[in-house]
Structure formats: structure tokens, C-alpha cells
Amino acid sequence: MAGKFIKGALIEFMETFLLPLPNVISFQFNPETMTHAWTQAQAAVGSNPLAVSGVPGESFSFNIMLDSNDSIANQDPVSGSLAEVSGVYSRLAALEMLLYPTGGKKSGGLVGSVAASLSNGRIDLSLNGSASAAEIPQSQVPTVLFVWGPGRIVPVRVTNLSITEKLYDSLLNPIHAEAQLSLSVLTPDELKYVTGPLRGIAKGAYAYSQGLRQALAVANLGNATESIIGMVPL
């Protein structure tokens, strides 16, 4: 019998008025493929052509599928009921908000930003249907934990999101969609600017993942020894 797969997830810690609230966006279906890319760090100033001024840039890109019929079929009292009312719109909205600034340290994160906007009348319901650009809070975009099993838990920033909506219900809520995500792993220099409840967690996650990577690289010396023996004619 096939084992049960762990689901990947994106986790944002939202600052509320009482306690930090984890906003867990669990993948409904794990992506089958993923692009894991690195870019070399910027060259350091000086005469040494091999010197660099930091760690390599690291990124992940993948597609995830969302389907409301699956949530309804599972008969979950929360996600199933929400899927019946809004399709996959709530899941898409949660992904979209990862690209928006949180509105400052004391705004209460996503929940606080929405509440403040409603109470202060900041949402512009003009004919063009857009909010005033001058009233968009100038703050940091959310820092998110990308969880891909116990071996990969890294702090990231969502750099790109493209959504393809494929099917709709009678109220034109999307019921099937595909989201293309690009994530940039935060470097130690960037982690210095992380604020809020995720600060310590983000640094710890980076240190854990980097330490595990180094340990596995050392463990690969066993494979390297076997390969060298196979290369030498005896």
C-alpha cells in the first residue's frame, strides 16, 4: 500500500492584535516537478576574480493545482463548505496576498490591514474599480516559510505569481485553477531586515536547512569514494 505523502505548504505569520496567527497555505496537490535554481553571488570589489561578496542566490519555481470539487468530495466541514460557496477563490486570494505589503509593524498584518482599510474608508470604489496608489501602505512584503518536507524549510519571498483560472461555477467563482509560483530564498543579509514574529523562526529555518545541506554534502563523500575507485583502472 502506498504511503501517505506530506503536503508542501507556504506559511506566513500574521501579526494580530493578540497573538501571531500562522496563515498556512497547504498545497492541495503537491507539484510533480520543481525548478531549483542558483545564481552566483555578486563579485567582490578587488583584484581577486574568484572573490564574491555573499552567498549564492537561491530560488524555487513550480506549479500547483487547485480544485474545489476535491475539497467538497472530502467532506471537510471547513474547506468543503468554503469551496461550495467560493470555489478556489479563497485559496487564490491567500496566495495573492503574499505579494502585498503588510502595512507596517503595528497594523496587525493581513487582518489588521484589511480592518484598517475598511474602518478608514481607504478602499476606493470609484468607477475604475481600483484603490488609490497613494494609499497603498509602504511596508515590507510578507516573509514566508516554504515547507517542502522535513529537509527543506526555508524563508522566502514570493517574487512571481501567475494564475490560470480554468472552470467557473454559476456565480463565476473559479472552481479549478493552476498557479505558477516563483520563490526567492532570503539570504543572511536579507534576513537582518525581517521584522515581526517570523524573525527568529526565519533565521532558525535558514540555519537548519543550510546545516542539513552541508551535512548531506559531507555524507556524499561515501559516494565520491566509490566513484573514484570505479574511475581508476585496477
mmCIF file of C-alpha atoms in Angstrom:
data_model
loop_
_atom_site.group_PDB
_atom_site.id
_atom_site.type_symbol
_atom_site.label_atom_id
_atom_site.label_comp_id
_atom_site.label_asym_id
_atom_site.label_seq_id
_atom_site.Cartn_x
_atom_site.Cartn_y
_atom_site.Cartn_z
ATOM 1 C CA MET A 1 0.000 0.000 0.000
ATOM 2 C CA ALA A 2 1.342 3.402 -0.960
ATOM 3 C CA GLY A 3 2.351 5.643 1.916
ATOM 4 C CA LYS A 4 0.697 8.942 2.642
ATOM 5 C CA PHE A 5 2.532 11.950 1.202
ATOM 6 C CA ILE A 6 3.334 15.016 3.263
ATOM 7 C CA LYS A 7 1.849 18.125 1.690
ATOM 8 C CA GLY A 8 4.032 21.100 0.907
ATOM 9 C CA ALA A 9 2.985 24.472 2.266
ATOM 10 C CA LEU A 10 3.641 28.184 2.486
ATOM 11 C CA ILE A 11 3.380 29.630 5.997
ATOM 12 C CA GLU A 12 3.024 33.310 6.843
ATOM 13 C CA PHE A 13 2.845 34.536 10.425
ATOM 14 C CA MET A 14 0.346 37.372 10.546
ATOM 15 C CA GLU A 15 0.575 39.889 13.383
ATOM 16 C CA THR A 16 -2.837 40.162 15.013
ATOM 17 C CA PHE A 17 -3.900 42.234 17.979
ATOM 18 C CA LEU A 18 -3.346 39.348 20.415
ATOM 19 C CA LEU A 19 -1.011 36.608 19.203
ATOM 20 C CA PRO A 20 0.794 35.893 15.913
ATOM 21 C CA LEU A 21 -1.553 33.847 13.733
ATOM 22 C CA PRO A 22 0.013 31.359 11.275
ATOM 23 C CA ASN A 23 -1.571 31.582 7.839
ATOM 24 C CA VAL A 24 -0.879 28.095 6.469
ATOM 25 C CA ILE A 25 -1.432 27.674 2.734
ATOM 26 C CA SER A 26 -1.198 23.916 2.318
ATOM 27 C CA PHE A 27 -0.811 22.612 -1.224
ATOM 28 C CA GLN A 28 -3.966 20.801 -2.232
ATOM 29 C CA PHE A 29 -1.879 18.713 -4.652
ATOM 30 C CA ASN A 30 1.909 18.588 -4.458
ATOM 31 C CA PRO A 31 3.619 19.742 -7.677
ATOM 32 C CA GLU A 32 5.100 16.885 -9.700
ATOM 33 C CA THR A 33 8.118 18.908 -10.836
ATOM 34 C CA MET A 34 10.054 21.821 -9.398
ATOM 35 C CA THR A 35 12.865 24.048 -10.662
ATOM 36 C CA HIS A 36 15.505 24.744 -8.011
ATOM 37 C CA ALA A 37 17.958 27.357 -9.293
ATOM 38 C CA TRP A 38 21.032 29.196 -8.025
ATOM 39 C CA THR A 39 22.778 32.350 -9.206
ATOM 40 C CA GLN A 40 26.331 33.185 -8.245
ATOM 41 C CA ALA A 41 26.810 35.960 -5.713
ATOM 42 C CA GLN A 42 27.966 39.364 -6.881
ATOM 43 C CA ALA A 43 31.707 39.679 -7.409
ATOM 44 C CA ALA A 44 33.552 41.407 -4.596
ATOM 45 C CA VAL A 45 35.403 44.642 -5.193
ATOM 46 C CA GLY A 46 39.110 43.935 -5.610
ATOM 47 C CA SER A 47 41.667 42.216 -7.793
ATOM 48 C CA ASN A 48 40.699 38.632 -6.936
ATOM 49 C CA PRO A 49 38.439 37.388 -9.788
ATOM 50 C CA LEU A 50 37.182 34.484 -7.672
ATOM 51 C CA ALA A 51 36.103 36.559 -4.681
ATOM 52 C CA VAL A 52 32.379 37.080 -4.066
ATOM 53 C CA SER A 53 30.519 39.296 -1.623
ATOM 54 C CA GLY A 54 27.889 36.891 -0.357
ATOM 55 C CA VAL A 55 26.127 33.564 -0.725
ATOM 56 C CA PRO A 56 24.548 32.378 -3.999
ATOM 57 C CA GLY A 57 21.007 33.415 -4.773
ATOM 58 C CA GLU A 58 18.561 30.527 -4.496
ATOM 59 C CA SER A 59 15.059 30.199 -5.933
ATOM 60 C CA PHE A 60 12.225 27.723 -6.436
ATOM 61 C CA SER A 61 9.654 27.666 -9.252
ATOM 62 C CA PHE A 62 6.716 25.289 -9.545
ATOM 63 C CA ASN A 63 3.032 24.976 -10.437
ATOM 64 C CA ILE A 64 0.255 23.961 -8.077
ATOM 65 C CA MET A 65 -3.247 22.830 -8.975
ATOM 66 C CA LEU A 66 -6.390 23.867 -7.110
ATOM 67 C CA ASP A 67 -9.751 22.158 -7.429
ATOM 68 C CA SER A 68 -12.865 22.883 -5.371
ATOM 69 C CA ASN A 69 -14.573 19.602 -6.282
ATOM 70 C CA ASP A 70 -11.854 17.672 -4.462
ATOM 71 C CA SER A 71 -12.404 19.744 -1.301
ATOM 72 C CA ILE A 72 -16.154 19.181 -1.496
ATOM 73 C CA ALA A 73 -15.724 15.442 -2.069
ATOM 74 C CA ASN A 74 -13.543 15.144 1.046
ATOM 75 C CA GLN A 75 -16.490 16.463 3.080
ATOM 76 C CA ASP A 76 -14.311 18.637 5.275
ATOM 77 C CA PRO A 77 -16.648 20.858 7.322
ATOM 78 C CA VAL A 78 -14.471 23.957 6.803
ATOM 79 C CA SER A 79 -12.688 23.701 3.448
ATOM 80 C CA GLY A 80 -15.586 21.806 1.867
ATOM 81 C CA SER A 81 -18.158 24.411 2.896
ATOM 82 C CA LEU A 82 -15.873 27.225 1.766
ATOM 83 C CA ALA A 83 -15.343 25.518 -1.591
ATOM 84 C CA GLU A 84 -19.096 25.230 -2.117
ATOM 85 C CA VAL A 85 -19.502 28.980 -1.570
ATOM 86 C CA SER A 86 -16.415 30.427 -3.272
ATOM 87 C CA GLY A 87 -14.773 27.635 -5.266
ATOM 88 C CA VAL A 88 -10.985 28.021 -5.081
ATOM 89 C CA TYR A 89 -11.206 31.807 -4.816
ATOM 90 C CA SER A 90 -10.243 31.817 -1.118
ATOM 91 C CA ARG A 91 -7.123 29.748 -1.833
ATOM 92 C CA LEU A 92 -6.161 32.038 -4.718
ATOM 93 C CA ALA A 93 -6.742 35.129 -2.575
ATOM 94 C CA ALA A 94 -4.435 33.754 0.128
ATOM 95 C CA LEU A 95 -1.679 33.293 -2.471
ATOM 96 C CA GLU A 96 -2.254 36.754 -3.932
ATOM 97 C CA MET A 97 -1.936 38.446 -0.536
ATOM 98 C CA LEU A 98 1.596 37.062 -0.167
ATOM 99 C CA LEU A 99 2.678 39.696 -2.714
ATOM 100 C CA TYR A 100 1.114 42.632 -0.875
ATOM 101 C CA PRO A 101 2.833 44.693 1.843
ATOM 102 C CA THR A 102 1.513 44.096 5.321
ATOM 103 C CA GLY A 103 1.088 47.778 6.187
ATOM 104 C CA GLY A 104 3.586 48.353 8.948
ATOM 105 C CA LYS A 105 4.615 46.789 12.244
ATOM 106 C CA LYS A 106 1.536 47.849 14.188
ATOM 107 C CA SER A 107 -1.091 47.245 11.571
ATOM 108 C CA GLY A 108 -1.816 43.678 12.662
ATOM 109 C CA GLY A 109 -0.588 42.103 9.431
ATOM 110 C CA LEU A 110 -3.116 40.970 6.855
ATOM 111 C CA VAL A 111 -6.049 41.024 9.263
ATOM 112 C CA GLY A 112 -5.112 44.429 10.617
ATOM 113 C CA SER A 113 -4.521 45.922 7.171
ATOM 114 C CA VAL A 114 -7.954 44.859 5.946
ATOM 115 C CA ALA A 115 -9.676 46.085 9.100
ATOM 116 C CA ALA A 116 -7.871 49.419 8.993
ATOM 117 C CA SER A 117 -8.679 49.917 5.324
ATOM 118 C CA LEU A 118 -12.373 49.269 5.917
ATOM 119 C CA SER A 119 -12.625 51.435 9.025
ATOM 120 C CA ASN A 120 -10.757 54.372 7.498
ATOM 121 C CA GLY A 121 -12.526 54.195 4.155
ATOM 122 C CA ARG A 122 -9.324 53.550 2.261
ATOM 123 C CA ILE A 123 -10.898 51.251 -0.308
ATOM 124 C CA ASP A 124 -11.724 53.390 -3.335
ATOM 125 C CA LEU A 125 -14.897 52.127 -5.013
ATOM 126 C CA SER A 126 -14.624 54.502 -7.923
ATOM 127 C CA LEU A 127 -15.676 53.749 -11.485
ATOM 128 C CA ASN A 128 -12.268 52.395 -12.387
ATOM 129 C CA GLY A 129 -12.519 49.880 -9.526
ATOM 130 C CA SER A 130 -9.001 50.466 -8.221
ATOM 131 C CA ALA A 131 -7.605 51.726 -4.944
ATOM 132 C CA SER A 132 -5.656 54.967 -4.826
ATOM 133 C CA ALA A 133 -1.955 54.280 -5.279
ATOM 134 C CA ALA A 134 -1.076 56.941 -2.709
ATOM 135 C CA GLU A 135 -2.941 54.989 -0.028
ATOM 136 C CA ILE A 136 -1.190 51.650 -0.507
ATOM 137 C CA PRO A 137 0.835 51.054 2.690
ATOM 138 C CA GLN A 138 4.572 51.377 2.084
ATOM 139 C CA SER A 139 5.894 48.423 4.063
ATOM 140 C CA GLN A 140 7.626 45.093 3.665
ATOM 141 C CA VAL A 141 6.125 42.248 1.697
ATOM 142 C CA PRO A 142 5.457 39.193 3.868
ATOM 143 C CA THR A 143 8.258 36.829 4.772
ATOM 144 C CA VAL A 144 7.043 33.294 4.170
ATOM 145 C CA LEU A 145 8.288 29.853 5.137
ATOM 146 C CA PHE A 146 8.399 27.386 2.252
ATOM 147 C CA VAL A 147 7.956 23.922 3.730
ATOM 148 C CA TRP A 148 8.795 21.016 1.438
ATOM 149 C CA GLY A 149 9.154 18.079 3.785
ATOM 150 C CA PRO A 150 11.376 17.958 6.882
ATOM 151 C CA GLY A 151 14.514 18.548 4.817
ATOM 152 C CA ARG A 152 13.533 21.875 3.249
ATOM 153 C CA ILE A 153 12.136 24.619 5.437
ATOM 154 C CA VAL A 154 13.408 27.948 4.142
ATOM 155 C CA PRO A 155 12.387 31.610 4.487
ATOM 156 C CA VAL A 156 11.328 33.003 1.120
ATOM 157 C CA ARG A 157 9.742 35.953 -0.606
ATOM 158 C CA VAL A 158 7.163 35.347 -3.328
ATOM 159 C CA THR A 159 8.598 37.056 -6.414
ATOM 160 C CA ASN A 160 6.123 35.957 -9.065
ATOM 161 C CA LEU A 161 2.598 34.571 -9.169
ATOM 162 C CA SER A 162 0.656 33.750 -12.323
ATOM 163 C CA ILE A 163 -2.800 32.184 -12.082
ATOM 164 C CA THR A 164 -4.730 30.432 -14.844
ATOM 165 C CA GLU A 165 -8.412 30.004 -13.976
ATOM 166 C CA LYS A 166 -9.970 27.185 -15.991
ATOM 167 C CA LEU A 167 -13.522 26.481 -14.805
ATOM 168 C CA TYR A 168 -16.221 28.525 -13.038
ATOM 169 C CA ASP A 169 -19.404 27.902 -11.092
ATOM 170 C CA SER A 170 -22.769 29.604 -11.667
ATOM 171 C CA LEU A 171 -21.583 32.696 -9.745
ATOM 172 C CA LEU A 172 -18.350 32.817 -11.785
ATOM 173 C CA ASN A 173 -16.198 31.743 -8.860
ATOM 174 C CA PRO A 174 -13.186 29.798 -10.161
ATOM 175 C CA ILE A 175 -13.512 26.113 -9.297
ATOM 176 C CA HIS A 176 -10.327 24.872 -10.987
ATOM 177 C CA ALA A 177 -7.082 26.798 -11.369
ATOM 178 C CA GLU A 178 -3.343 26.457 -11.822
ATOM 179 C CA ALA A 179 -0.914 28.789 -10.041
ATOM 180 C CA GLN A 180 2.676 29.325 -11.168
ATOM 181 C CA LEU A 181 4.856 30.385 -8.237
ATOM 182 C CA SER A 182 8.404 31.700 -8.019
ATOM 183 C CA LEU A 183 10.072 31.961 -4.616
ATOM 184 C CA SER A 184 13.349 33.648 -3.723
ATOM 185 C CA VAL A 185 15.156 32.282 -0.662
ATOM 186 C CA LEU A 186 16.191 35.061 1.699
ATOM 187 C CA THR A 187 19.937 35.350 2.305
ATOM 188 C CA PRO A 188 21.504 36.043 5.726
ATOM 189 C CA ASP A 189 21.962 39.702 4.735
ATOM 190 C CA GLU A 190 18.270 39.967 3.819
ATOM 191 C CA LEU A 191 17.166 38.191 6.993
ATOM 192 C CA LYS A 192 18.578 41.096 9.017
ATOM 193 C CA TYR A 193 15.633 43.190 7.845
ATOM 194 C CA VAL A 194 12.906 40.683 8.705
ATOM 195 C CA THR A 195 10.644 42.004 11.462
ATOM 196 C CA GLY A 196 7.731 40.655 13.443
ATOM 197 C CA PRO A 197 7.038 37.194 14.843
ATOM 198 C CA LEU A 198 8.750 35.376 11.959
ATOM 199 C CA ARG A 199 12.160 36.974 12.541
ATOM 200 C CA GLY A 200 13.625 34.299 14.813
ATOM 201 C CA ILE A 201 11.825 31.468 13.027
ATOM 202 C CA ALA A 202 13.118 32.599 9.619
ATOM 203 C CA LYS A 203 16.721 32.755 10.812
ATOM 204 C CA GLY A 204 16.414 29.377 12.518
ATOM 205 C CA ALA A 205 14.877 27.780 9.421
ATOM 206 C CA TYR A 206 17.670 29.095 7.195
ATOM 207 C CA ALA A 207 20.368 27.867 9.591
ATOM 208 C CA TYR A 208 18.680 24.446 9.869
ATOM 209 C CA SER A 209 18.333 23.963 6.096
ATOM 210 C CA GLN A 210 21.873 25.162 5.414
ATOM 211 C CA GLY A 211 23.283 22.896 8.132
ATOM 212 C CA LEU A 212 21.386 19.907 6.727
ATOM 213 C CA ARG A 213 22.656 20.700 3.208
ATOM 214 C CA GLN A 214 26.248 20.771 4.462
ATOM 215 C CA ALA A 215 25.787 17.514 6.379
ATOM 216 C CA LEU A 216 24.364 15.754 3.314
ATOM 217 C CA ALA A 217 27.229 17.085 1.186
ATOM 218 C CA VAL A 218 29.691 15.526 3.642
ATOM 219 C CA ALA A 219 27.698 12.281 3.583
ATOM 220 C CA ASN A 220 28.108 12.217 -0.203
ATOM 221 C CA LEU A 221 31.849 11.653 0.290
ATOM 222 C CA GLY A 222 30.963 7.962 0.519
ATOM 223 C CA ASN A 223 29.552 8.078 -2.998
ATOM 224 C CA ALA A 224 32.553 10.098 -4.173
ATOM 225 C CA THR A 225 34.983 7.472 -2.869
ATOM 226 C CA GLU A 226 33.108 4.717 -4.693
ATOM 227 C CA SER A 227 33.105 6.783 -7.897
ATOM 228 C CA ILE A 228 36.851 7.425 -7.717
ATOM 229 C CA ILE A 229 37.541 3.712 -7.265
ATOM 230 C CA GLY A 230 35.421 2.989 -10.331
ATOM 231 C CA MET A 231 37.356 5.566 -12.376
ATOM 232 C CA VAL A 232 40.791 4.181 -11.557
ATOM 233 C CA PRO A 233 41.778 1.156 -13.712
ATOM 234 C CA LEU A 234 42.912 -1.683 -11.492
#
